[in-house]
Structures are given as structure tokens and as C-alpha cells.
């Protein structure tokens, strides 16, 4: 496709959507002060001067700002959509037209999570040095081949797991930062972000008041804690189920009613599953649910609810809103199921508050710089985000919030050093 | 219009929308267990047998369930839309087609808040005995004329004020229940409902995380308290401004940072005005706002923000989302304004959680029954919802929540009676 | 008794305790910034110049500061202890020795709540113009006699009730301010103060962690709300029982588990009765209590628990700490009873945080000034604390907290005036 | 000393105090259901049959229940007081008289933290196999000598540090469990227990209302979080200072106002230092403190406050209550200092809620059993409490609270195992 006289290779839906896309990208940047600050710094240092980057990720307004940041800092970047479902066609159009970034992504076509062989070939043809690979499939494939790739960033937990498994067998060809392993992410995304977004998802899809609702949080890990705190903050009566006795005791000490799922099943108004386990809502619970109970999988896999059993024992189901199914049990009880029992996180992730996305992409931007600078000295393994980067992100976030904190005095540094001896 | 062989007079947009409307009306009823319970009782007693009712109200799925309840209990009811903006055409269609209720309402046409003379004539032509009048204009006009009307329910604060002012001059022709004056409404709508909905409105329109945000709540009345509690529950740093020293002290005792608007202006990330006063955000505050500050009028009038001054001193503005304007000040600061500075309640009211609407319409249903039964013995004045009705609504709500409470023993009744002697 | 050459009439335990008393009075004043500020003003204006005041109240360090304030503002004040139990002998000694105030109060002797005839005679002999009468007995007696008294302040609810009952029959001889009827008191004492103090009383007397505890709050009035909020804030699982459906619904909307006492009885770890009713914990509840359950009457009367029945059905009891009895039921369950089932408020009142006492006595100081100035124009009835005084107290409290609030602009005053027309 | 005909060696203050001691030991056991449950089990299995145990610890009612548990399970146990300050003479007497345990501890005499040589000789003369050593001094001394000791439990952080330092140089002679390194302790003691106790200490010593108070929490580690949560729950306006940007951001996300100490110094009403650092309140802060500010060291070392500088710059000080000093600055500001600036934890520890002590001693009881069973197979290093023991403690705690939780199904176990591969 020819833009402003030069040719930008691309495969997008409709270039005329660029204007809307540009407006959304710019509006999003307003809400990403941490990335904006990093971007300013990177442009000054041309941190990615001449670096070839292949990015495979959801083409969203937030991600576009990472792409633009890398490009404006000197990178030669190309973008592949990681799945059709998440591609925002207007953003893709603007990246091509307004920023001259080659983009291969449309909202129709290849399915989520599968890596088409043609994409792999295209990516390798670019001879990239750095991969920014959402799902880890590119990196995993490249890791076992002879390529130009010097390092990679992988975003999802599954991607990281895949690469760690590979690395268990033999060395990866290059170091990989698993960007989901990050201290700031644990706070901002896994607890606070998911906390607000899950309750939002419930109240919006069902149009209900959270106050006074019996909310059952299944699992008291980071997500469970975040959700429980928000539900309590919105006035719900919050109950927690756990299989780990220490976490269960902790939940009780924080004022939640802790009980078994067997008991909770007959009490809850909303069930939010975050157990990381399988079939935590199953046959014996379905039988006890109150009329009108709402079920949602707020975990990161799709197996929290035993959907097979539900389908067997329910009388009928119908879609009543875009993400809501009404299941009628044989005894007449109605049960409302969000997102068909699959994890509601995918939908939520796309609607995450901008300040959460800000930190997510700030982490990746700094990780990219780190890998470009340090890849030669790093063993070919999978790393979490380095502590210094998390601290830097937190520092920039505080700055964006207008918060000043203290620094250690020399005397204090010495004292603390003496303690850890 | 001829439906099933009989003729139902109507003036609606499109009868073919009825199916969608019916689905939404029924789904809404699922979420209105209190009204559903009253409805069941009314049908049994045929509480409105033969009573002619003229209803002028926003034609929404929730209101439709009140209309259907009255109809199924024997009333001869006709419905006029109170303004085009709030009319849901599919609901109007279903009322006509599926429930044979004459409806005169479309989403295009006459403006909010004005009573067209033709509507008045039409209403009176029906010779109604009971008015269910959202804005009080019908009632106010009828009150000074010789009509068949025996009693009325008025929903808005302004409507009630208009009628009280009339009644100050001379007797109204009939008793009026001002349904906004209700204890359950104070809790469920003014505090809890507005609390959740206001924060929802902010987080949705701006796509932001409430946690960590500096939220300035202007005014610590019922709405202010509800909003402050929810903001705190969502992790915000909440500040309160008040002009009443007792309320200010109370806010401080509840852990809010209390300060003057002059000081808050330079700190806040979001300002939510609920003062019931005028120009509480004005020139001196605009000058101090931080870049990115968000302003919203969460009160019940449209005058909380001094919009005239803002228009004078700002450099430019543009609409960036449906309810969000970006104003750029001459020194470059950007300010985000929700709903153009008008009260965001109107938009919120339409999106209120169903359980809030449930109590609202349950109150009106019971008030209607009360007026039909008692209008002859009541002086022609404006009343709040009788305590017994509020208690009955609360009792049915508790029942719907599966909550059982105690009743006084005879001994306790005697004891309490002795105390109040 | 001869002090510094002059004779100060008194009847106290031991003048040599004065030094300790003085230290405590001064330390208390440090924590009473509102009263201190009023005192400074009164001294300047000599607000009570020559006024004869008879004060009958608990002789505590806090009360002493009111007495001294009145004295230093010109009053001729004498003090009688309202009961032996509350008299602090060191304070009494210091009032006599260091402040030359005649005091008649010792920690041994006459019982709480009874007015000895000799005291009455003594008081009248002083020919007082203003009574500051804690329990209202002096005022009630004086009201029916021909005395010099021009006005009175009464502190307790029972005292006010007694005077209102009198006033129902015939005019009192003078106007009375019932100082417990005060907006600031409702917030600072009835909700916030009792909230903290009740939980303190439980955790101190039983040496327990509130976190994780099942706390049952009986009654959701002001005290119940304050206690429930603090229990939640300390990490308890809070349950509420109510007989009023509107309050019950409100409690549910605030995230408390609402249930009947019948159900709560078998779940609770601590029961805090604030119902204002009688026997709210009775036979059927005792039978269900869990081993180790703690019972406390946190109301204002002594009849919340059915102690007669408990004594009948329990196997044995023993005192295990100063305010804790262990009752062993016939089936072996142990129940812990605080303050023998009587209201724990009396004990708490003496230990109330100084900032609560500050407002209490500030209210009385301003009410005293108001009565001295206005008694001639006031009908001889029982009044609550005038709004202006409550506002003034709140204003001074905010000042002491370093909080500045806004004042209405002229434009806003006009707008608000127009609304209320 | 001859008791019931047999001779129990001892060195205690007064045997006649035994009755009071016994009552307190038994009352404490009522509040220690977890230890009570372990005790029952241990007695059945005679878990310590014939094991010689030397215990050096604070002789308190709670500790006595551990001692008795070990004795009743077959151990030959002797007890040395770890310092005079913490010894409860009545408990010591009862251990000797009622339980025939040799005790060497009085409330007068040797200072805290120093190990008298005679004690060491006495201990070794017993030829103990297991040490239960509060401060680690016995263990550290024994570790470098040839003794009969097979294993040890050390309770304090300092003790564990001393032993780890030793172990860095050469092998300890035996395995050591550092009982403060425990997951349940982190929740129940470091966060929840310290949270409540610190606020208690402040409100009791100063007799103040926490609501409305500006509370500055210095450090957002476990103790800081616990304290901040409780202060918020009690209605304070809570501020946090941190030097770690990630923790600072986390505090901000939880709704606390985060700021620098420089700024906080001029705002706070109470300062609670938990930084684990040194001189976090120093010269520049003292200069800014508001009149009436309260300072407390809530950390675990005694160096949080720069006391030397305070002594230099202050005008005068006086003790005004047992744990409160009033310091008057040269410009007249008064500052209140708790516990002379030393950690208030020692005082608090003795007053910790029984349920916290319950878990503490339950952990030690199970650790003791674990060491007796496994010492031969364990390397001679310093361990934290094994996870299984923490889980067991949590499980028993839940049981004591009447809470039932779920267990994994076989299918779930397999699923989770597959994930962690």
C-alpha cells in the first residue's frame, strides 16, 4: 500500500478508518503517562536505533502506543495481529497511514492462538532481532530454529510456560523476558486491575447493584483478593472459599466469611471463580444454586466451571445479552452464566483501565530496551521482568500521580546493609 | 392501530420492535422481585378494578412493568411518554402489541420537560381518576382545573416542588404522593444507587482505574456520602468539601480528608459535585486544576459547575467520547468534562441497577393502591410515601434477598410503648 | 477548709491528692482544644460575670475543665458529685485547692442516681441562677418549687425525659437545654465514640483479636452503626439483627449479613446489644450460643439481656476478671458476660476518648452562655442544643483539627434561599 | 522447694502466688484452642516421652501452656526466664506448685537479653536434648560447644540472625527452627496482630479517638500494612511514607495518601514507624511537627527514631503517664513520645490478643515435635517453620473458628500437578 508516496507493506481491513484510529491512539496516550514519559526518554536516546523488531500482539490503541514508541526511538518494527478477535481495524489503519508501520492484522480471519505458517515465514523474512510476542508461539518456534533473533519478550503466562518447558529440554537460542512476571503487574493488574474490572463486568452485564449482594469469591490468590476487596468496597456481603488452609485463615482474618463451596453454593448471588483449578463449580453446586444466581469464571484458564455437566443437567439455555446466557434448570431455577463459562478476562483485558495498560506496556518498553542492551551477556533462559525495571515503572507511575517519596540517606543505606550481612 | 382484532389507540415509532421490547420487559421483571411480588398480590385482589389511570412517564422497560402491573390488576391505563429522549421504542411497541396498552410515545419529537397542550387534552379526554405523573406537569395543570382526577403520584423533586408551591396558594383539588420522598429511596437510590452509578459513570466514560485516584466529593449529603463510600471502597484517596461544619466534621470522623475547594482544586483527579448549590466549581478552581482533571456534576440540578466562566476562559474544547468533552485551557492544561457539565444523573437514571428501579416502582405501585383506597379521606395536599409503604417495600426486598428478620415480642412492644409515653 | 488563707467550703476525701488531680486536669485540657478555645473567649468576655451556678455532675478531669472554664469566666460555681462511683477524689481535691471551687463529692458514700435531700437544701441555699445538672434530678425538683433558678442544663436522656414529662403537665419554671440532644453528639458520641469504645471494651476485657471474629450487632441505630463500622474496620465478620425492615435493608446494603437473632445466636462469637429494647437476648438464644460466646449490653438501658432467665438456666458463674463473668451452662458451654449484663456504657463513658468529652463539654459551656443570655426570652420548656451552638462546636473542632472549609458566596446564599422558598 | 512431698527445684519469687497463676494459665488456655487441640493429641501419643527439654522464655500465662503441654506429653522440662521484665511471678509459682515444673525466673534481677553464665551452666547440667530458646543466646552458645543438644527452637528474629551468622562460618551442631519465620505468623502476628495492638497502644496510652486522626504510617511492609488497615478501619485519615517505589505505588492503589516524610511531618497527628530502618524520624521532621503530635516506634528495632537529636533540640521532657513522655520543644510545641522512642512491640507482645499467642505457641509445639522426630535426618542449619506445620496450625485454627473448607478432588489434584510440570 502506498502512503505519502512511499510503500508501507500491510494487510489491513480498511485504510479509511485511520482517522478514527489516530484519535483513539492519541486519547489512549493521554491516559498512559508512564509510557509517555519513557517514550520521551527513548526518543532522545534513540534507544532502538536500527533494531529490527517483529511484534505479534493484539492490535489495540494501547499496544499501538508501544509500537509507536519503539518506532520513534529508531526501531524498524513490523506488526502482526495475534488474533482476529482483538484486532481494532481503525488502529491498524492508523498505524499504517499515520505512522508508516507495516501491519498485518484484520478483525476477520485467523483464529486466536494459532500461529499460521505463513506468518512465521513472513516474520522470519524480516530477519528480526527482537520479538515482542504476545502468546509466545513465535518465540517458541524461533527458539528451535536458526534465526536472527537475539531476544524476545513474551506476554502471556501460557507463552512463558511453553518457553520454560522448551528451555527445560535444551537451551533456548536467546534470552526471553516473560513480561507477566512483574511485581508492578502483580499489584496493578492481577489484584487491583482485575478487582475493579471483574466487578465492572458483573454489574454491567447484569445491570445489578453490588451492594447487598452475596458475592462468593472462589480462591484467595491475588485475583481473589482483589475481587473480594472491591466487592466489599461496593457493599457486597463477601464470602470466600479456599482449599489452602493458610489462605483461608487469612481471608477470615480480613473479615470475609469463609466457608466450603458446598455451603456457599446455596447462599451466593454471584460466584466468581479464581481458583486456578478445574471444575470448582460442579454438579453438587449446580444442584444447590439459588434462583437467579450468576456464575462467572474470573480466572485465567477456561476450566473453572464444569460446563459439560451443566449442559447435561440443565433444561434449556438462551442468550439474553451479549455476554449473558440464561440457563433454566429442570426444576425451574434460572442461572445466569457470563461469557459462556469461559474466562471473562479476555473480554476484560480489552477493556482494562488505561492506567493498568500503561504499566503493562511501560514494562515491555523498558524490557525491550534492556534486552537490546544486555542480550549478549544474558544466558538463553526465561526471565521475569528485572526488579530495576519494575522499580523504574513504579517510580514513573508515582511521578505521574504527583507523589513524591523519600530516598534513603547514606546513614540509612549503611544501616540496612549492615542488617543484611 | 389494530392488534389481534381489537383496536389499541397508540402513537409509537414501530410496532415491529415489539418482540425485542417484550424480551427486555420480561428480563427486567426478573430483576424486579419486589414489584413482581406486589404484582402477584394485586392481580389476586384486582386492586385497580376499573380504575382509569393516566400515566405520563419515561417509557422504559422498568416503567413498563409498573404499567403492566396496574393493567393486570384491573386498571384501564393509558401511557404518555414524558420526553422523547427517554422513550424506548421497542418497549412502547410491546406495551401496545403484547399488552394492549394505549401508548403515545416515540423517541423523536417533543422535548423533555414541556407539556404539549395536545397531551393535556388527550389525557383529560380519558377522564382519568389517578395520575401517575413523572414530572408533575399534568398534575399541576389538572390541579387548577375541574377534572375527574381523584389523586396523583408525582415522581420528581421538581414536580413535587411545583405542586407544593401551588398548594401554598390554595388547596389542590386532590391528594398527591410525591414518590421521591421515601425512606427506602433515600437509602437505595440517593445513597447506594447514586454511589455505585456515579463511580460507574466516571470509570466507564474515562476508562480509568478508581484505585489511587484523588477523588474530590463536593458536598456530604446523601449522594456525597454514597459516592465517597464507593470511591473509598474502590481504592481512591477520597477528599470531601463541605460548607456545613457539622457535615464537614462528620466526613473527617469517617476518615475522609476534608479541605476547602480552593485547596482541593489543585489536588483532585476527579471532582464530583453534589452540593445542591450553584457554581461550586468556578473561576478560581478552574485556574488551579491539574492537567487531566475530570469534572462531573453528580447533583440533581444543572448548575453545580459555572459553565459560563469555563467557556470564557478556556482555549478550546472538543467532544472525544459520547459523554466526554476535552477542554484545553490557555496554558495547555486539559480538563475532561462529563455530560457537558449538566447533571450526569439523567443518563445514570436510565442505567440504574435494576434493583434500585425495582424499589422505585414498587413504591409507586403501593402508593397508587393507597391513593385509590384512601383518596376520599385524605386532604388535598402533597404527601411523602407513607411509612407503612416504605416498610412494606423494605420487607419485600428483604424477602427477595432471602433475609429473615425478627419481630417484636408482645413484651417488647409494651416496653417500647412505655418508653415513648 | 482553709486554702491560701481563704475558706473554701468543701466535702472531699483528701486534699493532699490535689497535685495528682491538677496534673490530670491539665493533661485532659491538652486534649480538649474546643473547650480550651471557648474558655479563652469566655475569659475575655467574662461571660458569666457574677452568675451563681450549681453544678451536679460526675467529678472527673474532663468535667473539671468545664467547671474551671465557668469559674474563670466570672461565675460563682459550686460542685456536687452526682454519684460516688464516678467521683475522682484527686480531681475534687485539686478543684478545691488549686481553683478554690467549693466541691462536695467523694468516691465513697451516696449511691448513683439518688438525690439526697441534704444536697437539695445545700444547692438551694446557694441561690443558684443556672443549674448544670447531670441527671436532671435537681432540675426536676427545682422546677416544681419557687427558686432562684433561671435556667438549667441537663445531660442525660433520662433526666431530659423526666423534665419533659413534668413539662407535659404544667410549665416548668425555667427553660432547660437537654444537652444530649445535639447533632455533634449524635456523630461524635453516639456513633463514632461508642463505636470505638465498645470494641475497645470487648478487646480489652477479653484480650481478643477482633479480626476474624463473628460479631453480632443487635440493632442498627446510631450506636449499632458505629459499632458495626468499627468491627468491620477491625476485620470482624459482622452480622446485624434488626426488627425495623428499613434499617435491616440498609444494613444489608452496607454489606452486613442481616439475619434473625434466632439464627445469629448459634453463629456469633460476640453479641453487642444496642436495640433500645428489652430482653433481646433471651432464653431461646442462650440455648443456642456457641461455647465461648461473649455477651455485652452496649445500649443505654440495663434491660437488653434477659438476666433473670440466664440466672435460672445456667449451671454456675464466676467472676474471672474485673468486668467479666464466666457462666457455665448445664451442658458445659461457657458464656462470657461483660459488666454483669448491665450497659457497658457507664464504664465506657468514663474512659471515652478525650476528643469526645471535649465536644460534650464544649456543648454545655456554650449552652450555659446561651441560657444566661437568653433565658428571659425563652419559654419554660425543654430544648435540644440550638443548631448554632452545634455548628459553632463543629467549627471549632475543625479548626482544632487544622481543617479549613469553604463558606457560601453571596450568590450561592441567594440561590439556596430561592430553592427553599 | 518441696511440693507435695517431692522436691521441685526452683528459683521463684513467691510460691503463694500459685493460685492466681493457675487461674490465669487456665483462663489463657480457654483462649488458645489451637494449642489445646495439639495438646490433646500430644498427650495421647506421649509425643515427648522422656525427652529432656530446656526452655528459656518469658514466663507468661501463654508460654506456661506450651510448657505444660510438653510436660504432659512426656517431656522432662525445665524453665528459665529469659528476662526479669517479662516474668509473671504468679505463673512461675503455679508451674512449680501445680505442675511440678522446675522454674528459675523472677520478676526482679537479671536484665533483658543477657545470658548469665550461671544459667548456661545450669542448663547444660540438665543435659537437654531440645532447646526452646526465646532469644537464641543459649542455642548460640551451645552451638559452639560439645553438648547433648540435638535440636533447638529459637523465637526472635535477632536470635535467628545470630545463629545464621554462626552457621555462615561453620556448621551448627544441630538443626534449628527459627519459629518467627512462619506463614501463619506473618498473617496473624506481623500484620493482623500488630495492626490491632499498635492502634490499641496508641488509643489507650493517649486516650484518643482514632477517627479523624491524621495517622502517618512509616513503611508499608507487613506491619505497616496491618497498621494502616486498622487505622483506616477505625476512621483515621491514613498516610503512608515509603522509600520503595513499588510498595509506595501499592499503598497509593489501596487508597492511602502517599507522601514524603518531609511533607508528612507537618501534617500528621500520630506517627507510627515500621520502616526497619534507622532515624526515619529525625531533625528535619521534629522541626515541623504540629503541636500535640504523637510519636511511636512500632518497628522491631529500637532505632527508628533519632532520639539523640531529639534530646539535643528539645527544651524539656516529663513523664506524664506510664508509657508517655511529653517533650516540649523550644518554640513551645508539645510532642508526645510513647515508650521513650523504643519499640512499643515488647510491651504490646505481652498484651497480644490470646488468639495470636495461640498460633505462636502452637507453631512452637509442632516444631518441637518435628525436631524430636526428625533431628537426625536434618542438616545442622537454621530453618523456618516447615510449611506442613503452618498448614496444620491454620487448619486447626479454622476448626476452632468453626470454619469448614473444601479439599481438592482427585481430578483437581491431577490437573494442578499437570500445570506445575
Short mmCIF file of C-alpha atoms in Angstrom, two decimals, chain D residues 216-360:
data_model
loop_
_atom_site.label_atom_id
_atom_site.label_comp_id
_atom_site.label_asym_id
_atom_site.label_seq_id
_atom_site.Cartn_x
_atom_site.Cartn_y
_atom_site.Cartn_z
CA UNK D 216 1.24 8.58 59.33
CA UNK D 217 2.45 5.03 58.80
CA UNK D 218 6.16 4.94 58.03
CA UNK D 219 6.94 1.88 55.96
CA UNK D 220 4.48 -0.32 54.06
CA UNK D 221 5.78 -3.77 54.91
CA UNK D 222 3.68 -6.32 56.73
CA UNK D 223 3.43 -4.33 59.95
CA UNK D 224 2.83 -1.09 58.08
CA UNK D 225 0.03 -2.67 56.09
CA UNK D 226 -1.57 -4.13 59.16
CA UNK D 227 -1.43 -0.84 61.00
CA UNK D 228 -2.64 1.18 58.02
CA UNK D 229 -5.61 -1.15 57.53
CA UNK D 230 -6.65 -0.90 61.16
CA UNK D 231 -6.19 2.85 61.31
CA UNK D 232 -8.40 3.19 58.23
CA UNK D 233 -10.90 0.81 59.72
CA UNK D 234 -11.07 2.97 62.82
CA UNK D 235 -11.81 6.08 60.75
CA UNK D 236 -8.39 7.72 60.60
CA UNK D 237 -7.08 9.66 57.61
CA UNK D 238 -4.13 7.42 56.82
CA UNK D 239 -0.91 8.50 55.13
CA UNK D 240 1.97 6.28 54.14
CA UNK D 241 5.63 7.04 53.58
CA UNK D 242 7.91 4.55 51.83
CA UNK D 243 11.27 4.56 50.17
CA UNK D 244 10.47 1.59 47.93
CA UNK D 245 8.61 2.84 44.86
CA UNK D 246 6.73 -0.43 44.27
CA UNK D 247 5.40 -0.51 47.80
CA UNK D 248 4.65 3.19 47.62
CA UNK D 249 2.62 2.64 44.46
CA UNK D 250 0.82 -0.27 46.11
CA UNK D 251 -0.09 1.89 49.08
CA UNK D 252 -1.45 4.54 46.74
CA UNK D 253 -3.52 1.92 44.92
CA UNK D 254 -5.06 0.91 48.23
CA UNK D 255 -6.31 4.41 48.78
CA UNK D 256 -3.70 5.74 51.16
CA UNK D 257 -2.25 9.18 50.68
CA UNK D 258 1.41 8.56 49.91
CA UNK D 259 3.87 11.34 50.55
CA UNK D 260 7.38 12.07 51.75
CA UNK D 261 8.20 12.26 55.44
CA UNK D 262 9.24 15.84 54.87
CA UNK D 263 5.69 16.66 53.92
CA UNK D 264 4.02 14.27 56.35
CA UNK D 265 5.96 15.72 59.27
CA UNK D 266 3.89 18.90 59.23
CA UNK D 267 0.53 17.13 58.82
CA UNK D 268 0.48 14.04 61.00
CA UNK D 269 -1.28 13.68 64.31
CA UNK D 270 0.32 10.29 65.02
CA UNK D 271 3.48 8.81 63.52
CA UNK D 272 3.97 5.05 63.61
CA UNK D 273 7.40 3.99 62.43
CA UNK D 274 7.71 0.48 60.96
CA UNK D 275 10.44 1.04 58.43
CA UNK D 276 13.02 -1.46 59.72
CA UNK D 277 15.42 1.41 59.06
CA UNK D 278 17.19 3.93 61.25
CA UNK D 279 16.38 7.51 62.21
CA UNK D 280 13.37 7.69 59.95
CA UNK D 281 12.10 10.42 62.22
CA UNK D 282 14.91 12.91 62.59
CA UNK D 283 15.90 16.53 62.92
CA UNK D 284 14.11 17.93 59.88
CA UNK D 285 10.90 16.23 60.95
CA UNK D 286 10.99 17.26 64.58
CA UNK D 287 11.22 20.84 63.41
CA UNK D 288 7.95 20.55 61.53
CA UNK D 289 5.78 18.53 63.89
CA UNK D 290 2.44 20.02 64.83
CA UNK D 291 1.72 20.81 68.44
CA UNK D 292 0.38 17.64 70.08
CA UNK D 293 1.90 15.21 67.61
CA UNK D 294 2.36 11.67 68.91
CA UNK D 295 5.41 9.58 68.00
CA UNK D 296 5.72 5.83 68.36
CA UNK D 297 8.20 3.28 67.18
CA UNK D 298 6.14 0.31 66.01
CA UNK D 299 9.03 -1.48 64.37
CA UNK D 300 11.14 -4.31 65.71
CA UNK D 301 14.34 -2.47 66.44
CA UNK D 302 14.84 0.48 68.78
CA UNK D 303 16.45 2.79 66.22
CA UNK D 304 13.55 4.11 64.15
CA UNK D 305 13.56 7.47 65.92
CA UNK D 306 16.63 9.66 66.22
CA UNK D 307 16.39 10.07 69.97
CA UNK D 308 19.81 11.63 70.35
CA UNK D 309 18.88 14.58 68.20
CA UNK D 310 15.52 14.96 69.89
CA UNK D 311 17.20 15.16 73.28
CA UNK D 312 19.54 17.83 71.93
CA UNK D 313 16.94 20.10 70.39
CA UNK D 314 14.04 19.74 72.80
CA UNK D 315 13.54 22.12 75.66
CA UNK D 316 12.29 19.74 78.32
CA UNK D 317 10.52 16.47 78.85
CA UNK D 318 8.40 14.88 81.51
CA UNK D 319 6.76 11.52 82.04
CA UNK D 320 3.01 12.08 82.08
CA UNK D 321 1.73 8.53 82.01
CA UNK D 322 3.40 5.20 82.35
CA UNK D 323 4.38 4.93 78.70
CA UNK D 324 4.00 8.55 77.63
CA UNK D 325 6.55 11.34 77.75
CA UNK D 326 5.71 14.92 76.91
CA UNK D 327 8.57 16.72 75.19
CA UNK D 328 8.30 20.48 74.94
CA UNK D 329 10.20 21.98 72.04
CA UNK D 330 11.94 25.31 72.40
CA UNK D 331 9.18 27.04 70.40
CA UNK D 332 6.54 25.68 72.77
CA UNK D 333 5.22 22.78 70.68
CA UNK D 334 4.44 19.69 72.74
CA UNK D 335 5.26 16.25 71.37
CA UNK D 336 4.13 13.01 72.93
CA UNK D 337 6.51 10.10 72.79
CA UNK D 338 5.42 6.54 73.50
CA UNK D 339 7.76 4.11 75.28
CA UNK D 340 10.59 6.59 75.21
CA UNK D 341 11.02 6.05 71.48
CA UNK D 342 11.90 2.38 71.89
CA UNK D 343 9.88 -0.24 70.03
CA UNK D 344 6.42 -0.48 71.53
CA UNK D 345 6.30 -4.10 70.44
CA UNK D 346 7.78 -5.51 73.58
CA UNK D 347 5.02 -4.02 75.68
CA UNK D 348 2.49 -5.00 73.04
CA UNK D 349 3.75 -8.57 72.77
CA UNK D 350 2.91 -9.15 76.37
CA UNK D 351 -0.59 -7.87 75.74
CA UNK D 352 -1.12 -9.53 72.37
CA UNK D 353 -4.57 -10.97 71.87
CA UNK D 354 -4.65 -14.55 73.07
CA UNK D 355 -5.55 -15.86 69.63
CA UNK D 356 -2.25 -14.55 68.28
CA UNK D 357 -0.32 -16.15 71.11
CA UNK D 358 -2.26 -19.34 70.47
CA UNK D 359 -0.82 -19.69 66.98
CA UNK D 360 2.64 -18.64 68.11
#
